[in-house]
Each structure stands twice: as C-alpha cells, then as structure tokens.
PDB file of C-alpha atoms in Angstrom:
ATOM      1  CA  MET A   1      12.818  39.002  -3.276  1.00  0.00           C
ATOM      2  CA  TRP A   2      15.203  36.328  -2.018  1.00  0.00           C
ATOM      3  CA  PHE A   3      18.022  37.245  -4.336  1.00  0.00           C
ATOM      4  CA  ASN A   4      17.778  41.042  -4.250  1.00  0.00           C
ATOM      5  CA  THR A   5      20.633  41.926  -1.941  1.00  0.00           C
ATOM      6  CA  ASP A   6      22.089  45.418  -1.775  1.00  0.00           C
ATOM      7  CA  PHE A   7      25.700  44.584  -0.903  1.00  0.00           C
ATOM      8  CA  GLN A   8      26.725  48.247  -0.686  1.00  0.00           C
ATOM      9  CA  LYS A   9      24.123  48.871   1.987  1.00  0.00           C
ATOM     10  CA  LEU A  10      24.893  45.567   3.746  1.00  0.00           C
ATOM     11  CA  VAL A  11      28.589  46.438   4.028  1.00  0.00           C
ATOM     12  CA  LYS A  12      27.740  49.851   5.433  1.00  0.00           C
ATOM     13  CA  LEU A  13      25.353  48.421   8.023  1.00  0.00           C
ATOM     14  CA  HIS A  14      27.742  45.730   9.265  1.00  0.00           C
ATOM     15  CA  LEU A  15      30.662  48.060   9.856  1.00  0.00           C
ATOM     16  CA  PRO A  16      30.963  49.154  13.493  1.00  0.00           C
ATOM     17  CA  THR A  17      30.067  52.815  13.917  1.00  0.00           C
ATOM     18  CA  THR A  18      33.601  53.694  15.011  1.00  0.00           C
ATOM     19  CA  MET A  19      35.016  52.316  11.744  1.00  0.00           C
ATOM     20  CA  ARG A  20      32.571  54.010   9.338  1.00  0.00           C
ATOM     21  CA  THR A  21      35.043  56.331   7.731  1.00  0.00           C
ATOM     22  CA  ALA A  22      34.942  56.919   3.999  1.00  0.00           C
ATOM     23  CA  GLU A  23      38.263  55.126   3.454  1.00  0.00           C
ATOM     24  CA  MET A  24      37.162  52.062   5.443  1.00  0.00           C
ATOM     25  CA  GLN A  25      33.829  51.851   3.621  1.00  0.00           C
ATOM     26  CA  GLN A  26      35.551  52.050   0.231  1.00  0.00           C
ATOM     27  CA  TRP A  27      38.095  49.419   1.248  1.00  0.00           C
ATOM     28  CA  VAL A  28      35.436  46.961   2.467  1.00  0.00           C
ATOM     29  CA  GLN A  29      33.300  47.617  -0.613  1.00  0.00           C
ATOM     30  CA  SER A  30      36.300  46.858  -2.825  1.00  0.00           C
ATOM     31  CA  LEU A  31      36.626  43.537  -0.976  1.00  0.00           C
ATOM     32  CA  THR A  32      32.996  42.718  -1.758  1.00  0.00           C
ATOM     33  CA  ALA A  33      33.305  43.564  -5.484  1.00  0.00           C
ATOM     34  CA  PRO A  34      33.960  39.900  -6.492  1.00  0.00           C
ATOM     35  CA  ILE A  35      30.891  38.809  -4.514  1.00  0.00           C
ATOM     36  CA  ILE A  36      28.778  41.415  -6.289  1.00  0.00           C
ATOM     37  CA  TYR A  37      30.149  40.232  -9.639  1.00  0.00           C
ATOM     38  CA  LEU A  38      29.325  36.588  -8.821  1.00  0.00           C
ATOM     39  CA  ASN A  39      25.871  37.552  -7.580  1.00  0.00           C
ATOM     40  CA  ASN A  40      25.150  39.402 -10.849  1.00  0.00           C
ATOM     41  CA  ASP A  41      26.288  36.349 -12.843  1.00  0.00           C
ATOM     42  CA  PHE A  42      24.051  34.145 -10.718  1.00  0.00           C
ATOM     43  CA  LEU A  43      21.041  36.434 -11.230  1.00  0.00           C
ATOM     44  CA  GLU A  44      21.582  36.474 -14.998  1.00  0.00           C
ATOM     45  CA  PHE A  45      21.904  32.672 -15.056  1.00  0.00           C
ATOM     46  CA  ARG A  46      18.760  32.329 -12.935  1.00  0.00           C
ATOM     47  CA  ASN A  47      16.745  34.656 -15.178  1.00  0.00           C
ATOM     48  CA  ASN A  48      17.848  32.728 -18.286  1.00  0.00           C
ATOM     49  CA  ASN A  49      16.798  29.444 -16.703  1.00  0.00           C
ATOM     50  CA  LEU A  50      13.448  30.867 -15.629  1.00  0.00           C
ATOM     51  CA  TYR A  51      12.879  32.032 -19.229  1.00  0.00           C
ATOM     52  CA  ILE A  52      13.690  28.538 -20.535  1.00  0.00           C
ATOM     53  CA  LEU A  53      11.357  26.926 -18.008  1.00  0.00           C
ATOM     54  CA  GLN A  54       8.490  29.230 -18.982  1.00  0.00           C
ATOM     55  CA  HIS A  55       8.543  27.954 -22.579  1.00  0.00           C
ATOM     56  CA  ASN A  56       7.922  24.493 -24.006  1.00  0.00           C
ATOM     57  CA  SER A  57       7.409  22.756 -27.334  1.00  0.00           C
ATOM     58  CA  GLN A  58       4.027  24.287 -28.107  1.00  0.00           C
ATOM     59  CA  VAL A  59       4.035  26.176 -31.383  1.00  0.00           C
ATOM     60  CA  CYS A  60       3.067  29.512 -29.817  1.00  0.00           C
ATOM     61  CA  TYR A  61       5.904  29.329 -27.266  1.00  0.00           C
ATOM     62  CA  MET A  62       8.525  28.148 -29.762  1.00  0.00           C
ATOM     63  CA  ARG A  63       7.533  30.907 -32.193  1.00  0.00           C
ATOM     64  CA  GLY A  64       7.810  33.436 -29.376  1.00  0.00           C
ATOM     65  CA  VAL A  65      11.265  32.201 -28.369  1.00  0.00           C
ATOM     66  CA  LEU A  66      12.567  32.324 -31.945  1.00  0.00           C
ATOM     67  CA  ASN A  67      11.153  35.802 -32.505  1.00  0.00           C
ATOM     68  CA  ASP A  68      12.534  37.023 -29.168  1.00  0.00           C
ATOM     69  CA  LYS A  69      15.999  35.798 -30.081  1.00  0.00           C
ATOM     70  CA  PHE A  70      16.300  36.407 -33.833  1.00  0.00           C
ATOM     71  CA  ASP A  71      13.647  38.955 -34.899  1.00  0.00           C
ATOM     72  CA  PRO A  72      12.562  40.957 -31.828  1.00  0.00           C
ATOM     73  CA  GLN A  73      11.353  44.067 -33.688  1.00  0.00           C
ATOM     74  CA  GLN A  74       9.261  42.744 -36.572  1.00  0.00           C
ATOM     75  CA  ARG A  75       8.551  39.198 -35.256  1.00  0.00           C
ATOM     76  CA  ARG A  76       8.154  37.622 -38.712  1.00  0.00           C
ATOM     77  CA  ILE A  77       9.263  34.064 -37.909  1.00  0.00           C
ATOM     78  CA  TYR A  78       6.397  31.573 -37.865  1.00  0.00           C
ATOM     79  CA  ILE A  79       5.919  27.813 -37.671  1.00  0.00           C
ATOM     80  CA  ASP A  80       3.677  25.782 -39.941  1.00  0.00           C
ATOM     81  CA  ASP A  81       2.788  22.110 -40.371  1.00  0.00           C
ATOM     82  CA  GLY A  82       5.127  19.994 -42.466  1.00  0.00           C
ATOM     83  CA  ASP A  83       4.480  19.252 -46.140  1.00  0.00           C
ATOM     84  CA  LEU A  84       2.464  16.059 -46.432  1.00  0.00           C
ATOM     85  CA  HIS A  85       2.515  14.754 -49.994  1.00  0.00           C
ATOM     86  CA  THR A  86       1.480  11.219 -50.897  1.00  0.00           C
ATOM     87  CA  ARG A  87       3.918   9.113 -52.821  1.00  0.00           C
ATOM     88  CA  GLN A  88       3.317   8.108 -56.439  1.00  0.00           C
ATOM     89  CA  TYR A  89       4.901   4.891 -57.643  1.00  0.00           C
ATOM     90  CA  ILE A  90       6.055   3.846 -61.081  1.00  0.00           C
ATOM     91  CA  TYR A  91       5.131   0.250 -61.839  1.00  0.00           C
ATOM     92  CA  THR A  92       7.046  -2.337 -63.836  1.00  0.00           C
ATOM     93  CA  ASP A  93       5.650  -4.315 -66.828  1.00  0.00           C
ATOM     94  CA  GLY A  94       5.209  -7.406 -64.669  1.00  0.00           C
ATOM     95  CA  GLU A  95       2.776  -5.653 -62.353  1.00  0.00           C
ATOM     96  CA  LYS A  96       0.285  -5.040 -65.204  1.00  0.00           C
ATOM     97  CA  LYS A  97      -0.500  -1.477 -64.167  1.00  0.00           C
ATOM     98  CA  PRO A  98      -1.254   1.395 -66.568  1.00  0.00           C
ATOM     99  CA  LYS A  99       1.772   3.043 -68.114  1.00  0.00           C
ATOM    100  CA  TYR A 100       0.442   6.597 -68.332  1.00  0.00           C
ATOM    101  CA  LEU A 101       1.945   8.516 -65.439  1.00  0.00           C
ATOM    102  CA  GLY A 102       0.172  11.818 -65.809  1.00  0.00           C
ATOM    103  CA  THR A 103       1.624  14.899 -64.149  1.00  0.00           C
ATOM    104  CA  MET A 104       4.108  14.044 -61.422  1.00  0.00           C
ATOM    105  CA  TYR A 105       5.941  16.379 -59.092  1.00  0.00           C
ATOM    106  CA  LEU A 106       9.257  15.510 -57.571  1.00  0.00           C
ATOM    107  CA  TYR A 107       9.640  16.337 -53.888  1.00  0.00           C
ATOM    108  CA  ASP A 108      12.453  16.163 -51.437  1.00  0.00           C
ATOM    109  CA  ASP A 109      12.456  13.110 -49.139  1.00  0.00           C
ATOM    110  CA  ALA A 110      11.549  15.323 -46.191  1.00  0.00           C
ATOM    111  CA  GLU A 111       8.309  16.433 -47.854  1.00  0.00           C
ATOM    112  CA  TYR A 112       6.478  13.098 -47.921  1.00  0.00           C
ATOM    113  CA  GLU A 113       3.927  12.153 -45.308  1.00  0.00           C
ATOM    114  CA  ASP A 114       5.505   8.905 -44.143  1.00  0.00           C
ATOM    115  CA  THR A 115       9.117  10.120 -43.837  1.00  0.00           C
ATOM    116  CA  GLY A 116       8.666  13.856 -43.884  1.00  0.00           C
ATOM    117  CA  VAL A 117       9.085  16.624 -41.387  1.00  0.00           C
ATOM    118  CA  ASP A 118       6.516  17.376 -38.714  1.00  0.00           C
ATOM    119  CA  PHE A 119       6.834  21.157 -38.850  1.00  0.00           C
ATOM    120  CA  VAL A 120       8.484  23.887 -40.907  1.00  0.00           C
ATOM    121  CA  VAL A 121      10.068  27.006 -39.435  1.00  0.00           C
ATOM    122  CA  TRP A 122       9.602  29.893 -41.873  1.00  0.00           C
ATOM    123  CA  ILE A 123      12.214  32.652 -41.763  1.00  0.00           C
ATOM    124  CA  PRO A 124      12.314  35.848 -43.857  1.00  0.00           C
ATOM    125  CA  GLU A 125      15.000  35.893 -46.551  1.00  0.00           C
ATOM    126  CA  ASN A 126      16.471  39.197 -45.419  1.00  0.00           C
ATOM    127  CA  LEU A 127      16.845  38.114 -41.765  1.00  0.00           C
ATOM    128  CA  GLU A 128      20.462  37.506 -40.792  1.00  0.00           C
ATOM    129  CA  TYR A 129      20.964  34.736 -38.261  1.00  0.00           C
ATOM    130  CA  ASP A 130      23.388  31.984 -37.334  1.00  0.00           C
ATOM    131  CA  ASP A 131      22.037  28.665 -38.629  1.00  0.00           C
ATOM    132  CA  PHE A 132      23.652  26.638 -35.834  1.00  0.00           C
ATOM    133  CA  GLU A 133      22.216  28.917 -33.168  1.00  0.00           C
ATOM    134  CA  MET A 134      18.765  28.737 -34.772  1.00  0.00           C
ATOM    135  CA  ARG A 135      18.890  24.938 -34.850  1.00  0.00           C
ATOM    136  CA  ALA A 136      20.104  24.833 -31.246  1.00  0.00           C
ATOM    137  CA  GLN A 137      17.137  26.932 -30.115  1.00  0.00           C
ATOM    138  CA  ILE A 138      14.679  24.768 -32.035  1.00  0.00           C
ATOM    139  CA  ASP A 139      16.281  21.560 -30.709  1.00  0.00           C
ATOM    140  CA  ARG A 140      16.095  22.864 -27.141  1.00  0.00           C
ATOM    141  CA  TYR A 141      12.322  23.284 -27.266  1.00  0.00           C
ATOM    142  CA  ARG A 142      11.040  20.707 -29.770  1.00  0.00           C
ATOM    143  CA  LEU A 143       9.877  17.247 -28.784  1.00  0.00           C
ATOM    144  CA  ALA A 144      12.483  14.567 -29.421  1.00  0.00           C
ATOM    145  CA  SER A 145      10.297  12.689 -31.901  1.00  0.00           C
ATOM    146  CA  LYS A 146       9.493  15.722 -34.056  1.00  0.00           C
ATOM    147  CA  ARG A 147      11.448  16.526 -37.183  1.00  0.00           C
ATOM    148  CA  TYR A 148      11.658  19.975 -38.742  1.00  0.00           C
ATOM    149  CA  LYS A 149      12.956  21.917 -41.674  1.00  0.00           C
ATOM    150  CA  ILE A 150      13.944  25.557 -41.928  1.00  0.00           C
ATOM    151  CA  LYS A 151      12.682  27.369 -45.032  1.00  0.00           C
ATOM    152  CA  LYS A 152      12.930  30.977 -46.135  1.00  0.00           C
ATOM    153  CA  PHE A 153      10.189  33.138 -47.533  1.00  0.00           C
ATOM    154  CA  ALA A 154      10.208  36.514 -49.243  1.00  0.00           C
ATOM    155  CA  GLY A 155       9.150  38.956 -46.604  1.00  0.00           C
TER     156      GLY A 155
END
C-alpha cells in the first residue's frame, strides 16, 4: 500500500495540462526511469527482508526455507535430530576392567552425544546445489549454539 506507486501515472498527473503532449510525457517519463529502477530494487530488497523476518530457527520454518530455495518442486529436504551415540572406552590393564570388548562401532566425532551435532539436514543425492549457499542459508536461520551436519540420502 505505502510502496505501490505508479510513477507513469504520477508523471502524467503532475504535468500541466498545456504541456501534456506525447513528446513531453515521454521525455519526463524517461527522466523518471532511474527512479522507477531504484524503486523496483527497493521493493525486491524489502520483500526479501520480509521473507527472512517471517522465518526463524524452528525446524518447520528452516525446512521450508531450504525447500523453497533448493528443491521447490519436490520438497524432499528434511531435518532430523542429530545422531546420539554413547561412547565406549577401552580400558588399560591397570584399571582391572574386563578385556572382552564385544561388538564396537566406530563413529565420527560429530556423531557422539557429548560432542555431536544437534541436527542433521538430509538432502537427496540427485539434488544439485551449492554447498556454500546451503550452509549460508542454514547458518542464517539456526541458533548460534546449535551444530549441524549435512547428509545425503538416496531419494
């Protein structure tokens, strides 16, 4: 409402009636072309900022932003909780603990509960995206204390 200005109509209305020839209207409208260009840039910038302000770090909003930007048709990107595995320790002889280790799985450092990631962003393998742009979008909306990892799935 406030920013919807029809500059073509405004130029026509502010010209005196004696000067409303076709040549004069075209000349004055050509003078207002840079203002129209700047106004369109401003409106685009404003709409982008309003979109950013409408979204926050909640999972549903972040998933929506990522799907809007990187997978608008199929919307396959989703966010899940981080992997929370407990650590298993190997003891020395001096600690007098049992030596049988049983089945142990080796995980990445980011997959343990005390130093791991807080959430995982799952992306389809066949989706083409720029990794830096994806991380920038996630960093814009995530809370500063939350850590994440991007993983791919077959889909």
